[in-house]
PDB file of C-alpha atoms in Angstrom:
ATOM      1  CA  MET A 942     146.112 169.699  72.563  1.00  0.00           C
ATOM      2  CA  ALA A 943     142.385 169.725  71.515  1.00  0.00           C
ATOM      3  CA  ARG A 944     140.221 169.463  74.675  1.00  0.00           C
ATOM      4  CA  ARG A 945     137.385 166.897  75.148  1.00  0.00           C
ATOM      5  CA  ILE A 946     133.745 168.953  75.243  1.00  0.00           C
ATOM      6  CA  CYS A 947     130.697 167.467  74.679  1.00  0.00           C
ATOM      7  CA  LEU A 948     128.104 169.435  73.447  1.00  0.00           C
ATOM      8  CA  ILE A 949     124.426 168.605  74.255  1.00  0.00           C
ATOM      9  CA  ALA A 950     121.780 170.213  72.109  1.00  0.00           C
ATOM     10  CA  ASN A 951     117.963 170.212  72.285  1.00  0.00           C
ATOM     11  CA  LYS A 952     117.118 167.865  69.320  1.00  0.00           C
ATOM     12  CA  LYS A 953     113.736 169.829  68.847  1.00  0.00           C
ATOM     13  CA  SER A 954     115.615 173.210  68.475  1.00  0.00           C
ATOM     14  CA  GLY A 955     118.483 171.565  66.171  1.00  0.00           C
ATOM     15  CA  GLN A 956     115.866 170.925  63.822  1.00  0.00           C
ATOM     16  CA  ASN A 957     115.615 174.351  62.914  1.00  0.00           C
ATOM     17  CA  SER A 958     118.277 175.261  60.191  1.00  0.00           C
ATOM     18  CA  ARG A 959     119.357 178.268  61.597  1.00  0.00           C
ATOM     19  CA  ASP A 960     120.240 176.884  65.054  1.00  0.00           C
ATOM     20  CA  ALA A 961     121.918 173.871  63.286  1.00  0.00           C
ATOM     21  CA  ALA A 962     123.861 175.761  60.975  1.00  0.00           C
ATOM     22  CA  VAL A 963     124.968 178.127  64.420  1.00  0.00           C
ATOM     23  CA  ILE A 964     126.009 174.888  65.895  1.00  0.00           C
ATOM     24  CA  GLU A 965     128.244 173.709  63.657  1.00  0.00           C
ATOM     25  CA  ARG A 966     129.905 177.040  63.362  1.00  0.00           C
ATOM     26  CA  ALA A 967     130.596 176.703  67.079  1.00  0.00           C
ATOM     27  CA  MET A 968     131.788 173.339  67.374  1.00  0.00           C
ATOM     28  CA  VAL A 969     134.262 174.127  64.633  1.00  0.00           C
ATOM     29  CA  ALA A 970     135.323 176.859  67.259  1.00  0.00           C
ATOM     30  CA  LEU A 971     135.327 174.547  70.124  1.00  0.00           C
ATOM     31  CA  GLY A 972     137.980 172.220  68.103  1.00  0.00           C
ATOM     32  CA  ASP A 973     138.805 168.811  66.849  1.00  0.00           C
ATOM     33  CA  GLY A 974     137.817 167.182  70.309  1.00  0.00           C
ATOM     34  CA  ALA A 975     134.738 168.384  70.548  1.00  0.00           C
ATOM     35  CA  TRP A 976     131.210 165.776  69.568  1.00  0.00           C
ATOM     36  CA  ARG A 977     127.597 166.420  69.736  1.00  0.00           C
ATOM     37  CA  LEU A 978     124.555 164.545  71.620  1.00  0.00           C
ATOM     38  CA  ASP A 979     121.095 165.577  70.641  1.00  0.00           C
ATOM     39  CA  TRP A 980     118.642 165.390  73.667  1.00  0.00           C
ATOM     40  CA  ASP A 981     115.070 164.394  72.722  1.00  0.00           C
ATOM     41  CA  THR A 982     112.777 166.214  75.337  1.00  0.00           C
ATOM     42  CA  ARG A 983     110.579 163.456  75.736  1.00  0.00           C
ATOM     43  CA  ASP A 984     113.623 161.614  77.666  1.00  0.00           C
ATOM     44  CA  PRO A 985     115.143 162.228  81.006  1.00  0.00           C
ATOM     45  CA  ILE A 986     117.840 164.669  80.502  1.00  0.00           C
ATOM     46  CA  SER A 987     119.891 162.752  82.790  1.00  0.00           C
ATOM     47  CA  ASP A 988     120.290 160.138  80.613  1.00  0.00           C
ATOM     48  CA  THR A 989     122.056 162.418  78.140  1.00  0.00           C
ATOM     49  CA  VAL A 990     124.004 163.859  80.487  1.00  0.00           C
ATOM     50  CA  ASP A 991     125.202 160.217  81.732  1.00  0.00           C
ATOM     51  CA  ARG A 992     125.774 159.290  78.031  1.00  0.00           C
ATOM     52  CA  ALA A 993     128.110 162.412  77.764  1.00  0.00           C
ATOM     53  CA  LEU A 994     129.899 161.708  80.935  1.00  0.00           C
ATOM     54  CA  ALA A 995     130.398 157.967  80.118  1.00  0.00           C
ATOM     55  CA  ASP A 996     133.375 159.326  77.591  1.00  0.00           C
ATOM     56  CA  ALA A 997     135.143 161.564  80.010  1.00  0.00           C
ATOM     57  CA  PRO A 998     134.798 165.052  78.448  1.00  0.00           C
ATOM     58  CA  GLU A 999     136.629 167.775  80.492  1.00  0.00           C
ATOM     59  CA  ILE A1000     133.387 170.278  79.729  1.00  0.00           C
ATOM     60  CA  VAL A1001     129.947 169.410  79.367  1.00  0.00           C
ATOM     61  CA  VAL A1002     128.365 172.212  77.101  1.00  0.00           C
ATOM     62  CA  ALA A1003     124.521 173.136  77.457  1.00  0.00           C
ATOM     63  CA  ALA A1004     123.869 174.730  73.928  1.00  0.00           C
ATOM     64  CA  GLY A1005     119.872 176.421  73.762  1.00  0.00           C
ATOM     65  CA  GLY A1006     118.171 178.792  75.738  1.00  0.00           C
ATOM     66  CA  ASP A1007     117.585 179.240  79.462  1.00  0.00           C
ATOM     67  CA  GLY A1008     115.028 176.181  79.933  1.00  0.00           C
ATOM     68  CA  THR A1009     117.671 173.638  77.985  1.00  0.00           C
ATOM     69  CA  VAL A1010     120.213 175.063  80.251  1.00  0.00           C
ATOM     70  CA  VAL A1011     118.537 174.684  83.353  1.00  0.00           C
ATOM     71  CA  ALA A1012     118.092 171.068  82.305  1.00  0.00           C
ATOM     72  CA  VAL A1013     121.622 170.251  82.136  1.00  0.00           C
ATOM     73  CA  ALA A1014     122.504 172.287  84.971  1.00  0.00           C
ATOM     74  CA  GLY A1015     120.310 170.077  87.081  1.00  0.00           C
ATOM     75  CA  ALA A1016     121.685 167.083  86.040  1.00  0.00           C
ATOM     76  CA  MET A1017     125.023 168.357  86.129  1.00  0.00           C
ATOM     77  CA  LEU A1018     124.875 168.984  90.016  1.00  0.00           C
ATOM     78  CA  GLY A1019     127.670 167.501  91.812  1.00  0.00           C
ATOM     79  CA  ARG A1020     128.888 165.569  89.037  1.00  0.00           C
ATOM     80  CA  GLY A1021     132.360 166.890  89.160  1.00  0.00           C
ATOM     81  CA  VAL A1022     132.699 168.019  85.437  1.00  0.00           C
ATOM     82  CA  PRO A1023     132.424 171.687  84.702  1.00  0.00           C
ATOM     83  CA  MET A1024     129.483 173.072  82.651  1.00  0.00           C
ATOM     84  CA  ALA A1025     129.452 175.743  79.989  1.00  0.00           C
ATOM     85  CA  VAL A1026     126.706 177.348  78.104  1.00  0.00           C
ATOM     86  CA  LEU A1027     126.407 178.139  74.255  1.00  0.00           C
ATOM     87  CA  PRO A1028     123.499 180.604  74.147  1.00  0.00           C
ATOM     88  CA  LEU A1029     120.921 180.072  71.523  1.00  0.00           C
ATOM     89  CA  GLY A1030     117.864 181.446  73.127  1.00  0.00           C
ATOM     90  CA  THR A1031     115.383 184.382  72.839  1.00  0.00           C
ATOM     91  CA  PHE A1032     116.947 186.109  76.080  1.00  0.00           C
ATOM     92  CA  ASN A1033     119.934 184.115  77.207  1.00  0.00           C
ATOM     93  CA  PHE A1034     119.674 185.593  80.708  1.00  0.00           C
ATOM     94  CA  PHE A1035     121.787 183.158  82.625  1.00  0.00           C
ATOM     95  CA  ALA A1036     124.764 183.422  79.481  1.00  0.00           C
ATOM     96  CA  ARG A1037     124.507 187.033  79.667  1.00  0.00           C
ATOM     97  CA  GLY A1038     124.850 187.268  83.503  1.00  0.00           C
ATOM     98  CA  LEU A1039     128.023 184.858  83.120  1.00  0.00           C
ATOM     99  CA  GLY A1040     129.837 187.355  80.516  1.00  0.00           C
ATOM    100  CA  LEU A1041     129.355 185.192  77.769  1.00  0.00           C
ATOM    101  CA  SER A1042     128.808 186.825  73.921  1.00  0.00           C
ATOM    102  CA  GLU A1043     125.307 185.915  72.690  1.00  0.00           C
ATOM    103  CA  VAL A1044     127.194 185.252  69.103  1.00  0.00           C
ATOM    104  CA  PRO A1045     127.967 181.417  69.631  1.00  0.00           C
ATOM    105  CA  GLU A1046     131.124 181.122  67.935  1.00  0.00           C
ATOM    106  CA  GLU A1047     132.505 183.803  70.069  1.00  0.00           C
ATOM    107  CA  ALA A1048     131.035 182.080  73.210  1.00  0.00           C
ATOM    108  CA  ALA A1049     132.779 179.064  72.011  1.00  0.00           C
ATOM    109  CA  ARG A1050     136.107 180.446  72.056  1.00  0.00           C
ATOM    110  CA  GLN A1051     135.450 182.099  75.571  1.00  0.00           C
ATOM    111  CA  ILE A1052     134.626 178.437  76.916  1.00  0.00           C
ATOM    112  CA  LEU A1053     137.728 177.084  75.687  1.00  0.00           C
ATOM    113  CA  ASP A1054     139.639 180.087  77.410  1.00  0.00           C
ATOM    114  CA  GLY A1055     137.808 179.951  80.402  1.00  0.00           C
ATOM    115  CA  ARG A1056     137.842 178.989  83.856  1.00  0.00           C
ATOM    116  CA  PRO A1057     135.757 176.492  86.307  1.00  0.00           C
ATOM    117  CA  HIS A1058     133.948 178.251  89.235  1.00  0.00           C
ATOM    118  CA  ASP A1059     131.513 176.404  91.679  1.00  0.00           C
ATOM    119  CA  ILE A1060     128.074 178.054  92.558  1.00  0.00           C
ATOM    120  CA  ARG A1061     124.926 176.997  94.336  1.00  0.00           C
ATOM    121  CA  ILE A1062     121.501 177.232  92.567  1.00  0.00           C
ATOM    122  CA  GLY A1063     118.285 177.618  93.483  1.00  0.00           C
ATOM    123  CA  MET A1064     115.779 175.130  94.201  1.00  0.00           C
ATOM    124  CA  VAL A1065     112.028 174.772  94.109  1.00  0.00           C
ATOM    125  CA  GLY A1066     111.289 171.524  95.628  1.00  0.00           C
ATOM    126  CA  GLU A1067     112.890 169.582  93.591  1.00  0.00           C
ATOM    127  CA  GLN A1068     113.014 171.654  90.710  1.00  0.00           C
ATOM    128  CA  PRO A1069     116.285 173.560  89.752  1.00  0.00           C
ATOM    129  CA  PHE A1070     116.318 177.287  88.665  1.00  0.00           C
ATOM    130  CA  LEU A1071     119.348 179.457  87.864  1.00  0.00           C
ATOM    131  CA  ASN A1072     117.992 182.974  87.085  1.00  0.00           C
ATOM    132  CA  ASN A1073     114.243 182.709  88.902  1.00  0.00           C
ATOM    133  CA  ALA A1074     111.430 181.184  89.851  1.00  0.00           C
ATOM    134  CA  SER A1075     108.041 182.617  90.480  1.00  0.00           C
ATOM    135  CA  LEU A1076     104.531 182.350  91.601  1.00  0.00           C
ATOM    136  CA  GLY A1077     101.285 184.600  90.334  1.00  0.00           C
ATOM    137  CA  ILE A1078     101.178 186.478  87.068  1.00  0.00           C
ATOM    138  CA  TYR A1079     104.527 185.684  85.352  1.00  0.00           C
ATOM    139  CA  PRO A1080     103.394 181.897  84.954  1.00  0.00           C
ATOM    140  CA  ALA A1081     100.589 183.142  83.246  1.00  0.00           C
ATOM    141  CA  ILE A1082     102.431 185.333  81.064  1.00  0.00           C
ATOM    142  CA  LEU A1083     104.341 182.300  79.826  1.00  0.00           C
ATOM    143  CA  ARG A1084     101.578 180.125  79.060  1.00  0.00           C
ATOM    144  CA  GLU A1085     100.226 183.249  76.970  1.00  0.00           C
ATOM    145  CA  ARG A1086     103.607 183.400  75.424  1.00  0.00           C
ATOM    146  CA  GLU A1087     103.076 180.021  74.038  1.00  0.00           C
ATOM    147  CA  SER A1088      99.986 180.542  72.166  1.00  0.00           C
ATOM    148  CA  VAL A1089     101.677 184.120  71.170  1.00  0.00           C
ATOM    149  CA  TYR A1090     104.619 182.098  69.933  1.00  0.00           C
ATOM    150  CA  SER A1091     102.858 179.255  68.029  1.00  0.00           C
ATOM    151  CA  LYS A1092     101.108 182.105  66.137  1.00  0.00           C
ATOM    152  CA  TRP A1093     104.105 184.549  65.261  1.00  0.00           C
ATOM    153  CA  GLY A1094     106.845 183.096  66.154  1.00  0.00           C
ATOM    154  CA  ARG A1095     109.720 183.306  69.053  1.00  0.00           C
ATOM    155  CA  PHE A1096     110.476 187.343  69.036  1.00  0.00           C
ATOM    156  CA  ARG A1097     110.748 189.781  71.744  1.00  0.00           C
ATOM    157  CA  LEU A1098     108.203 191.866  70.680  1.00  0.00           C
ATOM    158  CA  ALA A1099     105.826 189.006  70.731  1.00  0.00           C
ATOM    159  CA  ALA A1100     107.014 188.018  74.095  1.00  0.00           C
ATOM    160  CA  HIS A1101     105.969 191.524  75.527  1.00  0.00           C
ATOM    161  CA  TRP A1102     102.656 191.268  73.724  1.00  0.00           C
ATOM    162  CA  SER A1103     102.003 188.187  75.826  1.00  0.00           C
ATOM    163  CA  VAL A1104     102.351 190.526  79.007  1.00  0.00           C
ATOM    164  CA  ILE A1105      99.704 192.880  77.637  1.00  0.00           C
ATOM    165  CA  LYS A1106      97.286 189.851  76.846  1.00  0.00           C
ATOM    166  CA  THR A1107      97.817 188.481  80.280  1.00  0.00           C
ATOM    167  CA  PHE A1108      97.219 191.928  82.368  1.00  0.00           C
ATOM    168  CA  ALA A1109      93.886 192.299  80.450  1.00  0.00           C
ATOM    169  CA  LYS A1110      92.624 188.927  81.843  1.00  0.00           C
ATOM    170  CA  PHE A1111      93.830 190.064  85.627  1.00  0.00           C
ATOM    171  CA  ARG A1112      91.508 189.556  88.325  1.00  0.00           C
ATOM    172  CA  LYS A1113      92.798 189.793  91.707  1.00  0.00           C
ATOM    173  CA  PRO A1114      95.911 189.058  93.727  1.00  0.00           C
ATOM    174  CA  MET A1115      96.467 185.479  95.309  1.00  0.00           C
ATOM    175  CA  ARG A1116      96.208 185.053  98.739  1.00  0.00           C
ATOM    176  CA  MET A1117      99.235 183.056 100.245  1.00  0.00           C
ATOM    177  CA  THR A1118     101.414 182.405 103.756  1.00  0.00           C
ATOM    178  CA  LEU A1119     105.071 182.821 103.565  1.00  0.00           C
ATOM    179  CA  THR A1120     107.220 181.720 105.737  1.00  0.00           C
ATOM    180  CA  ILE A1121     110.736 183.393 105.535  1.00  0.00           C
ATOM    181  CA  ASP A1122     113.919 182.122 107.506  1.00  0.00           C
ATOM    182  CA  GLY A1123     111.275 181.206 110.275  1.00  0.00           C
ATOM    183  CA  GLU A1124     109.180 184.210 110.157  1.00  0.00           C
ATOM    184  CA  THR A1125     105.493 183.791 109.084  1.00  0.00           C
ATOM    185  CA  GLU A1126     103.065 186.245 107.410  1.00  0.00           C
ATOM    186  CA  THR A1127      99.739 185.980 105.152  1.00  0.00           C
ATOM    187  CA  ARG A1128      99.713 188.387 102.580  1.00  0.00           C
ATOM    188  CA  ARG A1129      98.203 189.068  99.081  1.00  0.00           C
ATOM    189  CA  SER A1130     100.350 189.946  95.830  1.00  0.00           C
ATOM    190  CA  SER A1131      99.892 189.546  92.036  1.00  0.00           C
ATOM    191  CA  LEU A1132     103.626 187.929  91.621  1.00  0.00           C
ATOM    192  CA  VAL A1133     106.145 186.641  94.083  1.00  0.00           C
ATOM    193  CA  PHE A1134     109.612 186.704  91.727  1.00  0.00           C
ATOM    194  CA  VAL A1135     112.373 184.314  93.616  1.00  0.00           C
ATOM    195  CA  ALA A1136     115.918 185.841  91.478  1.00  0.00           C
ATOM    196  CA  ARG A1137     119.050 184.082  91.373  1.00  0.00           C
ATOM    197  CA  SER A1138     120.666 186.081  89.013  1.00  0.00           C
ATOM    198  CA  ALA A1139     122.273 189.483  90.078  1.00  0.00           C
ATOM    199  CA  TYR A1140     122.607 190.352  85.979  1.00  0.00           C
ATOM    200  CA  GLN A1141     118.602 190.277  85.981  1.00  0.00           C
ATOM    201  CA  LEU A1142     118.071 192.241  88.913  1.00  0.00           C
ATOM    202  CA  GLU A1143     120.583 194.950  87.764  1.00  0.00           C
ATOM    203  CA  ARG A1144     118.911 194.834  84.266  1.00  0.00           C
ATOM    204  CA  PHE A1145     115.581 196.158  85.754  1.00  0.00           C
ATOM    205  CA  GLY A1146     116.804 198.562  88.477  1.00  0.00           C
ATOM    206  CA  ILE A1147     115.795 195.933  91.200  1.00  0.00           C
ATOM    207  CA  GLU A1148     117.546 196.035  94.608  1.00  0.00           C
ATOM    208  CA  GLY A1149     119.226 192.736  95.756  1.00  0.00           C
ATOM    209  CA  SER A1150     122.157 191.986  94.027  1.00  0.00           C
ATOM    210  CA  GLU A1151     124.522 191.747  97.080  1.00  0.00           C
ATOM    211  CA  ALA A1152     122.070 188.906  98.200  1.00  0.00           C
ATOM    212  CA  ILE A1153     122.830 186.781  95.578  1.00  0.00           C
ATOM    213  CA  ASP A1154     126.726 187.071  96.125  1.00  0.00           C
ATOM    214  CA  ASP A1155     125.964 186.161  99.622  1.00  0.00           C
ATOM    215  CA  ASP A1156     124.200 182.618  98.339  1.00  0.00           C
ATOM    216  CA  ARG A1157     120.898 184.186  99.353  1.00  0.00           C
ATOM    217  CA  PHE A1158     117.689 184.952  97.409  1.00  0.00           C
ATOM    218  CA  ALA A1159     116.211 188.297  96.441  1.00  0.00           C
ATOM    219  CA  VAL A1160     112.583 187.758  96.572  1.00  0.00           C
ATOM    220  CA  LEU A1161     110.461 190.376  95.109  1.00  0.00           C
ATOM    221  CA  ILE A1162     106.836 190.721  96.287  1.00  0.00           C
ATOM    222  CA  ALA A1163     104.484 192.883  94.112  1.00  0.00           C
ATOM    223  CA  ARG A1164     102.576 195.043  95.511  1.00  0.00           C
ATOM    224  CA  ALA A1165     100.284 195.734  92.261  1.00  0.00           C
ATOM    225  CA  ALA A1166      96.806 194.639  92.906  1.00  0.00           C
ATOM    226  CA  THR A1167      94.853 195.882  89.935  1.00  0.00           C
ATOM    227  CA  ARG A1168      95.879 196.136  86.033  1.00  0.00           C
ATOM    228  CA  ARG A1169      96.450 200.176  86.163  1.00  0.00           C
ATOM    229  CA  GLU A1170      98.925 199.348  88.821  1.00  0.00           C
ATOM    230  CA  LEU A1171     100.391 196.265  86.959  1.00  0.00           C
ATOM    231  CA  PHE A1172     100.926 198.242  84.020  1.00  0.00           C
ATOM    232  CA  ALA A1173     102.346 201.137  85.841  1.00  0.00           C
ATOM    233  CA  MET A1174     105.173 198.827  87.712  1.00  0.00           C
ATOM    234  CA  THR A1175     105.918 196.887  84.429  1.00  0.00           C
ATOM    235  CA  PHE A1176     106.370 200.592  82.776  1.00  0.00           C
ATOM    236  CA  ARG A1177     108.631 201.209  85.276  1.00  0.00           C
ATOM    237  CA  LEU A1178     110.481 197.886  85.438  1.00  0.00           C
ATOM    238  CA  SER A1179     111.091 198.528  81.598  1.00  0.00           C
ATOM    239  CA  ILE A1180     112.917 201.845  82.012  1.00  0.00           C
ATOM    240  CA  GLY A1181     114.811 200.352  84.984  1.00  0.00           C
ATOM    241  CA  LYS A1182     113.292 202.802  87.566  1.00  0.00           C
ATOM    242  CA  PRO A1183     110.998 200.384  89.833  1.00  0.00           C
ATOM    243  CA  LEU A1184     109.910 201.827  93.391  1.00  0.00           C
ATOM    244  CA  ARG A1185     110.886 199.634  96.324  1.00  0.00           C
ATOM    245  CA  GLY A1186     107.906 200.040  98.903  1.00  0.00           C
ATOM    246  CA  HIS A1187     105.579 200.818  96.086  1.00  0.00           C
ATOM    247  CA  ASP A1188     105.864 198.523  93.735  1.00  0.00           C
ATOM    248  CA  TYR A1189     107.300 195.778  95.644  1.00  0.00           C
ATOM    249  CA  ASP A1190     108.688 194.517  98.874  1.00  0.00           C
ATOM    250  CA  LEU A1191     112.014 193.057  98.887  1.00  0.00           C
ATOM    251  CA  VAL A1192     113.384 189.894 101.312  1.00  0.00           C
ATOM    252  CA  THR A1193     116.522 188.306 101.016  1.00  0.00           C
ATOM    253  CA  PRO A1194     116.158 184.591 102.761  1.00  0.00           C
ATOM    254  CA  ARG A1195     118.410 181.669 102.492  1.00  0.00           C
ATOM    255  CA  GLU A1196     115.206 179.938 102.706  1.00  0.00           C
ATOM    256  CA  MET A1197     111.355 180.320 102.101  1.00  0.00           C
ATOM    257  CA  THR A1198     108.400 178.464 102.017  1.00  0.00           C
ATOM    258  CA  ILE A1199     104.848 179.812 100.175  1.00  0.00           C
ATOM    259  CA  GLU A1200     101.425 178.193 100.920  1.00  0.00           C
ATOM    260  CA  THR A1201      98.623 178.868  98.751  1.00  0.00           C
ATOM    261  CA  ARG A1202      95.213 178.549  99.190  1.00  0.00           C
ATOM    262  CA  ARG A1203      95.010 176.349  95.909  1.00  0.00           C
ATOM    263  CA  ARG A1204      96.037 172.722  96.058  1.00  0.00           C
ATOM    264  CA  ARG A1205      98.151 173.380  92.770  1.00  0.00           C
ATOM    265  CA  ALA A1206      99.665 176.576  91.348  1.00  0.00           C
ATOM    266  CA  LEU A1207     101.415 177.071  88.098  1.00  0.00           C
ATOM    267  CA  VAL A1208     105.207 177.699  88.952  1.00  0.00           C
ATOM    268  CA  ALA A1209     107.664 179.448  86.268  1.00  0.00           C
ATOM    269  CA  PHE A1210     111.318 178.508  86.965  1.00  0.00           C
ATOM    270  CA  ASP A1211     113.835 180.062  83.727  1.00  0.00           C
ATOM    271  CA  GLY A1212     111.135 180.377  81.119  1.00  0.00           C
ATOM    272  CA  GLU A1213     109.549 177.092  81.678  1.00  0.00           C
ATOM    273  CA  LYS A1214     106.510 176.336  83.887  1.00  0.00           C
ATOM    274  CA  ALA A1215     104.673 173.541  85.531  1.00  0.00           C
ATOM    275  CA  ARG A1216     101.910 172.876  87.888  1.00  0.00           C
ATOM    276  CA  VAL A1217     103.170 172.182  91.469  1.00  0.00           C
ATOM    277  CA  GLU A1218     101.610 170.717  94.754  1.00  0.00           C
ATOM    278  CA  SER A1219     101.700 173.496  97.653  1.00  0.00           C
ATOM    279  CA  PRO A1220     103.148 174.464  99.775  1.00  0.00           C
ATOM    280  CA  PHE A1221     106.539 175.438  97.575  1.00  0.00           C
ATOM    281  CA  HIS A1222     109.850 175.092  99.486  1.00  0.00           C
ATOM    282  CA  PHE A1223     112.807 177.490  98.104  1.00  0.00           C
ATOM    283  CA  HIS A1224     116.403 176.516  98.935  1.00  0.00           C
ATOM    284  CA  MET A1225     119.710 176.280  97.622  1.00  0.00           C
ATOM    285  CA  SER A1226     121.103 173.376  95.890  1.00  0.00           C
ATOM    286  CA  ASP A1227     123.108 171.055  98.458  1.00  0.00           C
ATOM    287  CA  THR A1228     125.858 170.156  95.807  1.00  0.00           C
ATOM    288  CA  PRO A1229     127.519 172.469  93.746  1.00  0.00           C
ATOM    289  CA  LEU A1230     127.383 173.018  89.947  1.00  0.00           C
ATOM    290  CA  THR A1231     131.103 173.812  88.544  1.00  0.00           C
ATOM    291  CA  ILE A1232     130.322 176.169  85.986  1.00  0.00           C
ATOM    292  CA  ILE A1233     132.626 177.759  83.119  1.00  0.00           C
ATOM    293  CA  LEU A1234     133.078 181.283  83.266  1.00  0.00           C
ATOM    294  CA  PRO A1235     135.110 183.504  80.774  1.00  0.00           C
ATOM    295  CA  ARG A1236     138.299 184.901  81.506  1.00  0.00           C
ATOM    296  CA  THR A1237     138.077 188.884  82.280  1.00  0.00           C
ATOM    297  CA  ASP A1238     140.349 191.477  83.757  1.00  0.00           C
ATOM    298  CA  ALA A1239     138.239 192.962  86.133  1.00  0.00           C
ATOM    299  CA  PRO A1240     138.136 191.754  89.550  1.00  0.00           C
ATOM    300  CA  GLU A1241     136.212 188.790  90.297  1.00  0.00           C
TER     301      GLU A1241
END
């Protein structure tokens, strides 16, 4: 029997003819019971998710990149209906971490044959994130990336160029106070990177994946204080050989609060960014997200 599956697509992204054609092929793979809802990003994602759930789907599929996926995930928390991912973004870190194919038709078939699994996702205040959240130079890179994308298009090479441009503008590390599992310290850092994706950590050769499995964060506090040190750290990350204790310090808390000297700071979460008031409280979601995992013969 055809499964009732609602696919939510970013309306703005769907205007791209390539994405539209890819989604149509994925819809065919999902079967006759699948239907599509377009999300206009000017409207709350919760309204679109409510419309989807009103028709009693067995699965809600988020079609898009990590930004679209985390928006749908935040609205699906605690709703009791499994969520799946159809990867259409530039990096697709969350989908790749789940073991989904980046070929949408194949990912659709994996969704049909998948199994539900409850996970806890990261939160910074009320903002959910699936892969990572960060303060410091990475949000600045994302801001630069937008201008590069607007000129050259959404390519991975353009994303790398935005890193170089941001480093060239770097002046000095930020000063902050961290409260980690009740212990407080003040320090300077160019970047605090809060990871919830073991896939991302392993891809860059960074320790801490065990913390992810234990429902904790893997928090990287960069030691780089100059442009030269930033470039050196980035090079070692690119070849999967960063140096713990030299490039970064690692802590693995269940919750953490960061207070910056500035009243508001740019915070990145899964490729998106926003200005948020300090202090910033990182914690796990109170309610679970039920996600569809592809079936595999490997141990869970």
